[in-house]
Short mmCIF file of C-alpha atoms and ligand atoms in Angstrom, two decimals:
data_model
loop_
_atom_site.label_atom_id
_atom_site.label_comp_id
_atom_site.label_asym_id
_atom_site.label_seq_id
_atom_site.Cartn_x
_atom_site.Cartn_y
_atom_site.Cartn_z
CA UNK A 1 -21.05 25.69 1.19
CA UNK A 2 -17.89 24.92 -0.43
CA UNK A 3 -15.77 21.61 0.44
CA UNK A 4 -12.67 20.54 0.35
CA UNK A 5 -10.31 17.95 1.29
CA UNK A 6 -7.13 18.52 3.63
CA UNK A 7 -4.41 16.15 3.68
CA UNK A 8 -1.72 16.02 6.14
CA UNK A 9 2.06 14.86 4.91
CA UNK A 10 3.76 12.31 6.68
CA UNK A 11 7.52 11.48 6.93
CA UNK A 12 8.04 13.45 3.97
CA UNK A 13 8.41 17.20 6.26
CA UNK A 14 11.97 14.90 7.70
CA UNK A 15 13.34 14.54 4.28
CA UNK A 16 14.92 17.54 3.98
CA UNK A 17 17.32 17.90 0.54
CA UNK A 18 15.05 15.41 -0.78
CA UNK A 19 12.20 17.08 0.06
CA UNK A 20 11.07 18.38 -3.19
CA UNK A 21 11.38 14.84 -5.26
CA UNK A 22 9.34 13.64 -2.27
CA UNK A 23 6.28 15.78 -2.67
CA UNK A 24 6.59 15.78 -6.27
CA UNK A 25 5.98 12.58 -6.06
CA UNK A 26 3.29 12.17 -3.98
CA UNK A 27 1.38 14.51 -5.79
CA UNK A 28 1.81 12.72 -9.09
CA UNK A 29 0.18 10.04 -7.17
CA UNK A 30 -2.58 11.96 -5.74
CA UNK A 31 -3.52 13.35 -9.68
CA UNK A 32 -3.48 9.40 -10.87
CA UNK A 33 -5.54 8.41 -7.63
CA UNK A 34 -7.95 11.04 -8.58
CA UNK A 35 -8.05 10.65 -12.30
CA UNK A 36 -11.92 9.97 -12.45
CA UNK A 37 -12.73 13.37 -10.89
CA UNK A 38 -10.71 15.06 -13.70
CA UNK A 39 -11.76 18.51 -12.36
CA UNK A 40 -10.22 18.70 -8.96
CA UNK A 41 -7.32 21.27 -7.94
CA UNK A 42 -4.50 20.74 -6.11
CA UNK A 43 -2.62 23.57 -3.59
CA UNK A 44 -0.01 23.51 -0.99
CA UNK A 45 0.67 25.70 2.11
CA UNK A 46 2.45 24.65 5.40
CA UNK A 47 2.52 20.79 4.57
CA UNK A 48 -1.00 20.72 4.00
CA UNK A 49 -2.49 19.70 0.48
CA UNK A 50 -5.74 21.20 -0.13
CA UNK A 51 -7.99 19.65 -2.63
CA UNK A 52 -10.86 21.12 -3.93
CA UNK A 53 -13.59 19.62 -6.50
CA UNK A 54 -16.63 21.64 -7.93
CA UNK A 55 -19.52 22.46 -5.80
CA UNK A 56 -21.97 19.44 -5.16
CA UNK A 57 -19.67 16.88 -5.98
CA UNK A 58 -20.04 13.87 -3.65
CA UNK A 59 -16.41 13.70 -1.61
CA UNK A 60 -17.13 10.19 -0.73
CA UNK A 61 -15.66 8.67 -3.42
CA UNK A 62 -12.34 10.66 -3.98
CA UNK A 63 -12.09 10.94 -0.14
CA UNK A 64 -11.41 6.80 -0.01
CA UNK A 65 -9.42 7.16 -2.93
CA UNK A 66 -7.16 9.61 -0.72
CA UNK A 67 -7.05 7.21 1.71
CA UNK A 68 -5.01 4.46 -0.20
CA UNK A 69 -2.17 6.91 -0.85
CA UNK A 70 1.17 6.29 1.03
CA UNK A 71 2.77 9.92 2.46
CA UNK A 72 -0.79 10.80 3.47
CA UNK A 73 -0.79 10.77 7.75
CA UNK A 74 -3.88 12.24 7.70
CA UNK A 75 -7.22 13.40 6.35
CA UNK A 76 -10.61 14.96 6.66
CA UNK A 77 -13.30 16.74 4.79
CA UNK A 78 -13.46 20.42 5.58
CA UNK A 79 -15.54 23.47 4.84
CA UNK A 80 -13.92 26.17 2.93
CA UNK A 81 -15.14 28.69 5.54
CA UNK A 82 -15.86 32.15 5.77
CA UNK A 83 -13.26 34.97 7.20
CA UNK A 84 -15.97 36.98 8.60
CA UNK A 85 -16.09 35.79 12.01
CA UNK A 86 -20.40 36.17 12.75
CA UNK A 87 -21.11 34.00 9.10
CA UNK A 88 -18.35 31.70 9.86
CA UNK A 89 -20.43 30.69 13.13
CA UNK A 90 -23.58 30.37 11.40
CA UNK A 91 -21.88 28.12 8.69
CA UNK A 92 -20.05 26.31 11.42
CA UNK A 93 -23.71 25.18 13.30
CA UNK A 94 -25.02 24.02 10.22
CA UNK A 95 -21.73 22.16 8.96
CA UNK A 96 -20.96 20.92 12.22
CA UNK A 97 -24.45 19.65 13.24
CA UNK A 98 -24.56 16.05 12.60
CA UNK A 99 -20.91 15.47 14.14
CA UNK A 100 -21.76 17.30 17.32
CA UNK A 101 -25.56 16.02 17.51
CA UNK A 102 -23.51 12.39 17.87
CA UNK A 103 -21.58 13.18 20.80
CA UNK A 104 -22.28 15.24 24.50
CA UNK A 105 -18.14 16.76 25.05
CA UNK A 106 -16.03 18.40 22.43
CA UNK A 107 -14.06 21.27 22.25
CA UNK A 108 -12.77 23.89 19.93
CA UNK A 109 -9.03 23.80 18.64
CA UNK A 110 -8.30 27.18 16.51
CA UNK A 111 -4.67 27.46 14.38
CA UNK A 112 -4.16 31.28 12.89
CA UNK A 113 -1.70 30.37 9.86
CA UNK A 114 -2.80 34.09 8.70
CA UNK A 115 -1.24 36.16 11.11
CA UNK A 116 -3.10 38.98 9.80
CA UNK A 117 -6.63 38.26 11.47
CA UNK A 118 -8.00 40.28 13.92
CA UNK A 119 -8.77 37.76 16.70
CA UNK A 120 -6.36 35.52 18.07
CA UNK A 121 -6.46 31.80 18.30
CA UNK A 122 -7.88 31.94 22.26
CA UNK A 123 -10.40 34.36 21.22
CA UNK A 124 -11.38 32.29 18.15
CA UNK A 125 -11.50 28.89 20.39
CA UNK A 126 -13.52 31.00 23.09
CA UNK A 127 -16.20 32.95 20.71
CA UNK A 128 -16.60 29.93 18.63
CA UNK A 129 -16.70 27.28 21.56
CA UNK A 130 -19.66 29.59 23.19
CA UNK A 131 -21.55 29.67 20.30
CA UNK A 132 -21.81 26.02 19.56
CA UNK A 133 -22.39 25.75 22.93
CA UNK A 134 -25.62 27.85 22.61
CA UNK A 135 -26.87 26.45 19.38
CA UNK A 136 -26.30 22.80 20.97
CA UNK A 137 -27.80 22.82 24.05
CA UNK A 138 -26.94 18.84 24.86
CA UNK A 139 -23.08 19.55 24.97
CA UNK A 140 -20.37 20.74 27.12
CA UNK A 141 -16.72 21.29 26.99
CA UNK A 142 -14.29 18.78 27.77
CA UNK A 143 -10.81 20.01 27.12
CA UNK A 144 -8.43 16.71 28.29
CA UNK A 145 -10.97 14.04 26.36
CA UNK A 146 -13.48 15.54 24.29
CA UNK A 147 -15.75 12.76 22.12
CA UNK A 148 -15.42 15.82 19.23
CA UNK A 149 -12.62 18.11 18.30
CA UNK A 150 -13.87 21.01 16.02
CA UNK A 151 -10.61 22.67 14.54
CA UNK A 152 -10.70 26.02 13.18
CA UNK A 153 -7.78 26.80 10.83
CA UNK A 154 -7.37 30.35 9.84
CA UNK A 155 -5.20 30.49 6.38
CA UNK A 156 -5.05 32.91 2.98
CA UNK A 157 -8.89 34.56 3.16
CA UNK A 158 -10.88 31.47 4.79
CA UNK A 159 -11.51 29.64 7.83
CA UNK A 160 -11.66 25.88 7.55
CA UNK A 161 -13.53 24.22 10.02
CA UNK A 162 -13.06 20.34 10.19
CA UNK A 163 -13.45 17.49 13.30
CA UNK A 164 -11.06 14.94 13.72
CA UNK A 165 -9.15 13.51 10.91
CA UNK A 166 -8.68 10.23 9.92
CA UNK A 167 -5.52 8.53 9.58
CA UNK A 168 -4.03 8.20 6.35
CA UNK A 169 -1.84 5.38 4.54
CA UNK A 170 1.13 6.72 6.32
CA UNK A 171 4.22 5.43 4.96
CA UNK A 172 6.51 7.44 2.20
CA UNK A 173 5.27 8.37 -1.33
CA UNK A 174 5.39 4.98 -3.68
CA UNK A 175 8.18 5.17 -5.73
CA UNK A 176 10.75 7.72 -3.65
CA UNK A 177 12.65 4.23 -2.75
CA UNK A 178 13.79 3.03 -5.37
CA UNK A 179 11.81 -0.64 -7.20
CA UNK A 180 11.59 -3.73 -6.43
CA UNK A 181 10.59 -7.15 -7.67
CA UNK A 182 7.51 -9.15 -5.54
CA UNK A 183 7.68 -12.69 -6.30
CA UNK A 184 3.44 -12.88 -6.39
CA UNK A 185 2.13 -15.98 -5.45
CA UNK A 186 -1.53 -16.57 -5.34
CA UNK A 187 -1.27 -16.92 -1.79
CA UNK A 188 -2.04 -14.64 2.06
CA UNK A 189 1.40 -14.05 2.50
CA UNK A 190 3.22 -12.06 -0.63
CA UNK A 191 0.29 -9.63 -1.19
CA UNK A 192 1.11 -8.32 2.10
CA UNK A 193 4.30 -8.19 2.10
CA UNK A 194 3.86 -6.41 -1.27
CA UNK A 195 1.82 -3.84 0.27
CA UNK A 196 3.91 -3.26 3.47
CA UNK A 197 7.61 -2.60 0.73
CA UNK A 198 5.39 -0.25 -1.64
CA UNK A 199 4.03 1.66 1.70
CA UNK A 200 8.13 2.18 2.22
CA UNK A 201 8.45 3.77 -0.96
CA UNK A 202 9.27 1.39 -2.89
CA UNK A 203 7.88 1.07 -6.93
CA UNK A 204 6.56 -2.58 -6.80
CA UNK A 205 6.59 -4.77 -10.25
CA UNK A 206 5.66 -8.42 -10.08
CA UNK A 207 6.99 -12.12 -10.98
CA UNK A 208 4.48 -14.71 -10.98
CA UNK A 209 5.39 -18.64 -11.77
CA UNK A 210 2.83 -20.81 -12.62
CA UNK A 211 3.00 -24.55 -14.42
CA UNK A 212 0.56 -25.40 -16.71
CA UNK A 213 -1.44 -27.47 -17.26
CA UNK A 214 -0.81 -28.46 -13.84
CA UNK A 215 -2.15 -24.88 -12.67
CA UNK A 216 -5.36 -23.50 -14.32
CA UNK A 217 -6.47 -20.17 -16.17
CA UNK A 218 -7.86 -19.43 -13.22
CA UNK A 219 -5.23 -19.58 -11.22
CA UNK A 220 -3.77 -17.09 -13.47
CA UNK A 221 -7.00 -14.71 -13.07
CA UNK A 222 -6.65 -15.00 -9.57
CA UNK A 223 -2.63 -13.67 -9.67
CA UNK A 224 -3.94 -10.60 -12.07
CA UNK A 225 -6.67 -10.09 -9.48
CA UNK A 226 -4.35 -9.61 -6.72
CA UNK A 227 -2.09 -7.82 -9.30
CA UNK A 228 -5.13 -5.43 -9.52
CA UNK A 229 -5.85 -5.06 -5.34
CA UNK A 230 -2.15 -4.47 -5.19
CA UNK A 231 -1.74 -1.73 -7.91
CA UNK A 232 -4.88 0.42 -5.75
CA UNK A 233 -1.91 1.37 -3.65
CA UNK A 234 0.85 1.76 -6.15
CA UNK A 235 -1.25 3.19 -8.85
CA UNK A 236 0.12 0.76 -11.93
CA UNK A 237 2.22 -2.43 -11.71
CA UNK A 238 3.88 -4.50 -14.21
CA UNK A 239 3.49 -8.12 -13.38
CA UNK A 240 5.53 -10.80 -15.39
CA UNK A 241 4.43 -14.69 -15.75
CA UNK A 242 6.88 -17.00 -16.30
CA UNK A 243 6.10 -20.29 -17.17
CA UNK A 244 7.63 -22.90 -15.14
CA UNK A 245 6.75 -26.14 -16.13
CA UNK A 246 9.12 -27.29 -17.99
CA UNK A 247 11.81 -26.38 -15.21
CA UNK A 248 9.99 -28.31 -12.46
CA UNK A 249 9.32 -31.46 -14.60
CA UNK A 250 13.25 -31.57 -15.32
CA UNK A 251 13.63 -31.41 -11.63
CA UNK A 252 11.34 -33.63 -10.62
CA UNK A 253 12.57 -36.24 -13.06
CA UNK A 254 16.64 -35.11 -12.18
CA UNK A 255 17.12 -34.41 -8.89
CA UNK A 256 16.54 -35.95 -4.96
CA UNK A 257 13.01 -35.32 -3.89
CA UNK A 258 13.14 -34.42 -0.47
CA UNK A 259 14.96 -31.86 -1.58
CA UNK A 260 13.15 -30.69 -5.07
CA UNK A 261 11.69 -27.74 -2.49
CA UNK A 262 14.83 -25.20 -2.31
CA UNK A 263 16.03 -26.39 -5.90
CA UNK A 264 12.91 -25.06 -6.93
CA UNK A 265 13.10 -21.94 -5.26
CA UNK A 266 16.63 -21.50 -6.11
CA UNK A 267 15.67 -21.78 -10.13
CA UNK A 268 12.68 -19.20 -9.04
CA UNK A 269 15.43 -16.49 -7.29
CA UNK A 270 17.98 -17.14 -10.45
CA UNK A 271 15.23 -16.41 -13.01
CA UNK A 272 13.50 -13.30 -10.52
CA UNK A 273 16.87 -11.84 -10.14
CA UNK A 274 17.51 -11.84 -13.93
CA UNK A 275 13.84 -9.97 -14.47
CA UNK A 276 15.04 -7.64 -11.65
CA UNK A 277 18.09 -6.43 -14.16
CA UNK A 278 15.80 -5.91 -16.86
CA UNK A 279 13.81 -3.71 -15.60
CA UNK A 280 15.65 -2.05 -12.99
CA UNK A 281 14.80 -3.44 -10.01
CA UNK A 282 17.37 -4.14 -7.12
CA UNK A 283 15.78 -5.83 -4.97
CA UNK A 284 13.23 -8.90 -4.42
CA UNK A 285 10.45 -9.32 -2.19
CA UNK A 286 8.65 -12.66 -0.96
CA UNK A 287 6.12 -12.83 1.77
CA UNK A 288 8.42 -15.57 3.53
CA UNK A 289 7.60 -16.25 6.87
CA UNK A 290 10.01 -18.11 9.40
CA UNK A 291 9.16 -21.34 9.56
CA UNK A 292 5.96 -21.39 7.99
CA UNK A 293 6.53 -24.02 5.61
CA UNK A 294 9.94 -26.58 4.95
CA UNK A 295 11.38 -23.60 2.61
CA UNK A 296 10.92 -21.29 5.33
CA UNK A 297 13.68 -22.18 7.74
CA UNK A 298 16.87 -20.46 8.41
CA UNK A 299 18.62 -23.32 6.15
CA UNK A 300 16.44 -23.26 3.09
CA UNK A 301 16.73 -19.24 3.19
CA UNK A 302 20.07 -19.85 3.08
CA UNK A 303 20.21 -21.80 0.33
CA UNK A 304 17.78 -19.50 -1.47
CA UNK A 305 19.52 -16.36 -0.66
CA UNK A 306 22.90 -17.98 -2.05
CA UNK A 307 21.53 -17.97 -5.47
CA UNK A 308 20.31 -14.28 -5.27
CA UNK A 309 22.64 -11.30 -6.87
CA UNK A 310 20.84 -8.49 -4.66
CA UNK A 311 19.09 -8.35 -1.73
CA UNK A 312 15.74 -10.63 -0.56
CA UNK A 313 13.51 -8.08 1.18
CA UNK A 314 10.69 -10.26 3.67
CA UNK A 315 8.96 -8.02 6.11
CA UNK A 316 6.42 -10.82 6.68
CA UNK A 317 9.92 -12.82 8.37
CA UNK A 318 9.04 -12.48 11.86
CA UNK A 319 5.36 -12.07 11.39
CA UNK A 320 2.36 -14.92 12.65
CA UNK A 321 0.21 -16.23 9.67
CA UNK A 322 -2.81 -14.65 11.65
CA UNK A 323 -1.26 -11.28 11.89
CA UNK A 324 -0.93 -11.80 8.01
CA UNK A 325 -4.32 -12.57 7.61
CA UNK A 326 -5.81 -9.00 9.52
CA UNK A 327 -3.18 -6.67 7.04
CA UNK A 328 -4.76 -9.23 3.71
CA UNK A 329 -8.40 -8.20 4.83
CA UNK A 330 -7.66 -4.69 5.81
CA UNK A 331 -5.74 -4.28 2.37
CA UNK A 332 -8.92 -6.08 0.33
CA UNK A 333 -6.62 -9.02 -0.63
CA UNK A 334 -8.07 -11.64 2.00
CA UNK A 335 -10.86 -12.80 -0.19
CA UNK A 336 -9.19 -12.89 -3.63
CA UNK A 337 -6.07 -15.13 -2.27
CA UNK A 338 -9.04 -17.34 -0.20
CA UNK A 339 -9.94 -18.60 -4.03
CA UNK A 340 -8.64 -22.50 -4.05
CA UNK A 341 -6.88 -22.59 -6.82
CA UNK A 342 -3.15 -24.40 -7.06
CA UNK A 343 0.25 -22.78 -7.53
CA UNK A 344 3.15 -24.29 -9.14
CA UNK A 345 4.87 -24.58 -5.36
CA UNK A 346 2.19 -27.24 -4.59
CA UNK A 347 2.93 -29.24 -7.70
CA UNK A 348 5.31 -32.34 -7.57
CA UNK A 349 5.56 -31.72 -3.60
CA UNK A 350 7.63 -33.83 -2.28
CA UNK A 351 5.99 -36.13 0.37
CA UNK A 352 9.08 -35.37 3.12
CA UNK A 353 11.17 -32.12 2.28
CA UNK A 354 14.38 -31.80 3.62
CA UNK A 355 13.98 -28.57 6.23
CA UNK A 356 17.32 -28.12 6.69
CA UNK A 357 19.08 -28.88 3.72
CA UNK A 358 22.91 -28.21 3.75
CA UNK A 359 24.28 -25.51 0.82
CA UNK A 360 27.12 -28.36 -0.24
CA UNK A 361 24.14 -31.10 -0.57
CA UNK A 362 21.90 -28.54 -2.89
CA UNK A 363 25.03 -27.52 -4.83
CA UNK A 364 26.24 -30.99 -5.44
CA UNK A 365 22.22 -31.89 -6.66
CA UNK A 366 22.26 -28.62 -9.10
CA UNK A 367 25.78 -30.25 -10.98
CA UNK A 368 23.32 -32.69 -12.04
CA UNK A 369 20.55 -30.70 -13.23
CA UNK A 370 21.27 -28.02 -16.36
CA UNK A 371 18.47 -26.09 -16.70
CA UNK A 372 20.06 -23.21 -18.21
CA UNK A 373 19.14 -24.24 -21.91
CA UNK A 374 15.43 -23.92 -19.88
CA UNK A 375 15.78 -20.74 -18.74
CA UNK A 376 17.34 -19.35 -21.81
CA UNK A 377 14.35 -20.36 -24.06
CA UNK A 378 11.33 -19.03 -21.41
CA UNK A 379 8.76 -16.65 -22.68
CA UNK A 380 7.82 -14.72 -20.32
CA UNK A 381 4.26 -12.66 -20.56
CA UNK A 382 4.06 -8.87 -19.17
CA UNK A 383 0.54 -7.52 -18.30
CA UNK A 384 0.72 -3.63 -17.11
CA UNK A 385 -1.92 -3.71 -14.33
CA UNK A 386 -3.69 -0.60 -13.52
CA UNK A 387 -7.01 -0.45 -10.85
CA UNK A 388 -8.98 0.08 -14.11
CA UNK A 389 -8.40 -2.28 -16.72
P1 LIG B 401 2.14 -17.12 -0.09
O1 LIG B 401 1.00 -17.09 0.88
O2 LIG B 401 2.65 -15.77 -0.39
O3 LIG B 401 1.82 -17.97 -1.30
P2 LIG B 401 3.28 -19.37 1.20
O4 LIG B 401 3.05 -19.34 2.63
O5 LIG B 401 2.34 -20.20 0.37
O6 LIG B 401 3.32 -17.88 0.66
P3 LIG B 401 5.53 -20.51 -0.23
O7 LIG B 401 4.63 -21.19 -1.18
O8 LIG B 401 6.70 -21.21 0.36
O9 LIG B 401 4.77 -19.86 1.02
O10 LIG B 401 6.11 -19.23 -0.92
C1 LIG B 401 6.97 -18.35 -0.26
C2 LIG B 401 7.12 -17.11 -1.12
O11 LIG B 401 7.62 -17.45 -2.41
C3 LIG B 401 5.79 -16.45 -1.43
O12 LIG B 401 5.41 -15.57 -0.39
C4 LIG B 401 6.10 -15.72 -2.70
O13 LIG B 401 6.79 -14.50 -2.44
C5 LIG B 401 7.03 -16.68 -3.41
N1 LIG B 401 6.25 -17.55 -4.30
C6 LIG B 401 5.67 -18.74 -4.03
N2 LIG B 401 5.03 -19.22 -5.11
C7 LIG B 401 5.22 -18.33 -6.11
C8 LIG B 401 4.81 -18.24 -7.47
N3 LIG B 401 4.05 -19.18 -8.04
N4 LIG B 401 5.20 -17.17 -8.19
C9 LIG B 401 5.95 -16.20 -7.62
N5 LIG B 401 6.36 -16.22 -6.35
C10 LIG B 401 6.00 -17.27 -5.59
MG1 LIG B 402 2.06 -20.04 -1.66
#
């Protein structure tokens, strides 16, 4: 019996003019998701993308693949089905057998995309419904809330025969948005909100800043890690490191300590934002929360966002640390950003941090700190990240 793997498109049917770029896109990222099962095939009809792989491979694998990819609503695992009605039911009890020996209600939804077949979709629902019915003694029909739906979709010279899908990644196709610039911690919060602009569409690179010696090697294997979890969903990312030392020991040994927080960040945005017009990116992303931490309030964002030349994207702003914490394990990241290693925000912390620091207070400290001569001798590292190297 011959397999295959239906996947329903999302958003993407809305996007009219842009259609086309949309679903090209996707499917580029389907072929690089599925690049270890090089002999798949790939087809289109009516939104749905059927894929098919030789007989006997295991679907398992490619199936959770499939599942990772943004534009995908929904999935399942079909059989390729015959168009002769009488084998069709006989391959339907023996498909369909350990899904309906799980549950006692289920009933039959039938779609005829092939207007051409003799029966109908009521006679198909019917005639297949009373068969299963007969084979499977234990179960009965429950049209408003069935524990099974077996759906029988009639298209171009088969009949696939599926139960319920499974939802998808939802979200648009990575990369139909436009890029943007993650400022990767090794922390909960900017994996996530990584994950959440790259299921938007956007093509996600990375910044990372660490200080050494004050932050270890392994810190720096743990950022690549996450790098790695991340670029599952986006299929590659560039991630840049950028080391900061020097910066933050001329600010520690320059400038007012309760408020060496947002000068910090502000030499962070100014360096992120000049990365950004390197390699096209026009936006950044943090996984800021409000409030979380001192240069997380409304006045330290404004002091950050001052310094920026394009937009901040947070979707993490209005979300609770433990709401965080659920999308980091259901997006694998939870136990890779759990490792206890340092990051160069933890170094030379002040003891008291302003919260609230005025713009005309953090300008005023910045006339006595130059760190341009800093900035304009950094050597910054780039590691392409793929889920397989
Ligand atoms: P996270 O859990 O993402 O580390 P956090 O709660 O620890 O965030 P902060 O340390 O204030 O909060 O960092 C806020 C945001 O600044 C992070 O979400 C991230 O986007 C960015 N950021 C912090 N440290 C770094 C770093 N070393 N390199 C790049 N970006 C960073
Ligand atoms: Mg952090």
């Amino acid at each position: 019996m011959k397999e295959v793997i239906l996947l329903k498109q999302g958003e993407i049917i809305l996007k009219g003019l842009n259609r086309r770029r949309f679903e090209d896109l996707l499917r580029k990222n389907i072929c690089t998701a599925l690049r270890a099962f090089p002999e798949f095939q790939i087809r289109e009809a009516q939104s749905t993308i059927y894929i098919s792989f030789p007989e006997g491979t295991d679907l398992a694998l490619p199936f959770a693949a499939l599942q990772k990819i943004f534009g995908i609503v929904s999935l399942t695992q079909a059989l390729e089905g015959s168009y002769d009605f009488d084998k069709l039911k006989q391959q339907a009890a023996e498909y369909l057998a350990p899904a309906l020996n799980r549950v006692k209600t289920f009933k039959v939804i039938a779609r005829r995309a092939d207007k051409r077949y003799l029966k109908n979709s009521p006679q198909i629902c019917a005639e297949l419904g009373e068969f299963l019915l007969e084979r499977f003694p234990h179960l009965t029909v429950d049209v408003h809330t069935p524990e099974a739906t077996v759906f029988a979709e009639v298209r171009e010279g088969s009949i696939y025969l599926h139960t319920d899908p499974v939802r998808g990644a939802g979200g648009l196709p990575a990369g139909t948005g436009g890029r943007g610039l993650l400022m990767l911690s090794g922390g909960f919060d900017s994996p996530v909100a990584g994950y959440l602009m790259a299921k938007r569409g956007l093509e996600i690179s990375a910044i990372h800043f660490e200080s050494p010696p004050y932050t270890s090697p392994r810190a720096r294997e743990k950022v690549i890690q996450l790098a790695r979890k991340l670029s599952v969903y986006t299929t590659r990312l560039t991630l840049h490191i950028v080391p900061f030392t020097e910066i933050q020991e001329h600010l520690r040994d320059n400038c007012r300590e309760e408020l060496f927080t947002v000068l910090l960040r502000r030499e962070m945005i100014r360096i992120a934002c000049w990365v950004a017009e390197q390699e096209g990116s026009r936006c950044l992303i943090t996984g800021e929360s409000l409030g979380q931490v001192a240069s997380q309030t409304l006045g330290a964002i404004c002091c950050t966002d001052q310094t920026a030349d394009r937009p901040i994207l947070r979707p993490l702003i209005g979300t609770d640390k433990q709401d965080i914490i659920d999308l980091a394990r259901k997006i694998d990241t939870f136990e890779t950003s759990s490792l206890p290693y340092e990051d160069c925000c933890t170094v030379f912390t002040p003891k008291h941090p302003k919260t609230n620091p005025s713009l005309e207070e953090i300008l005023r400290e910045e006339e006595k700190t130059d760190t341009k001569p800093l900035i304009d001798r950094l050597e910054i590292v780039t590691e392409r990240i793929t889920p397989w190297n």
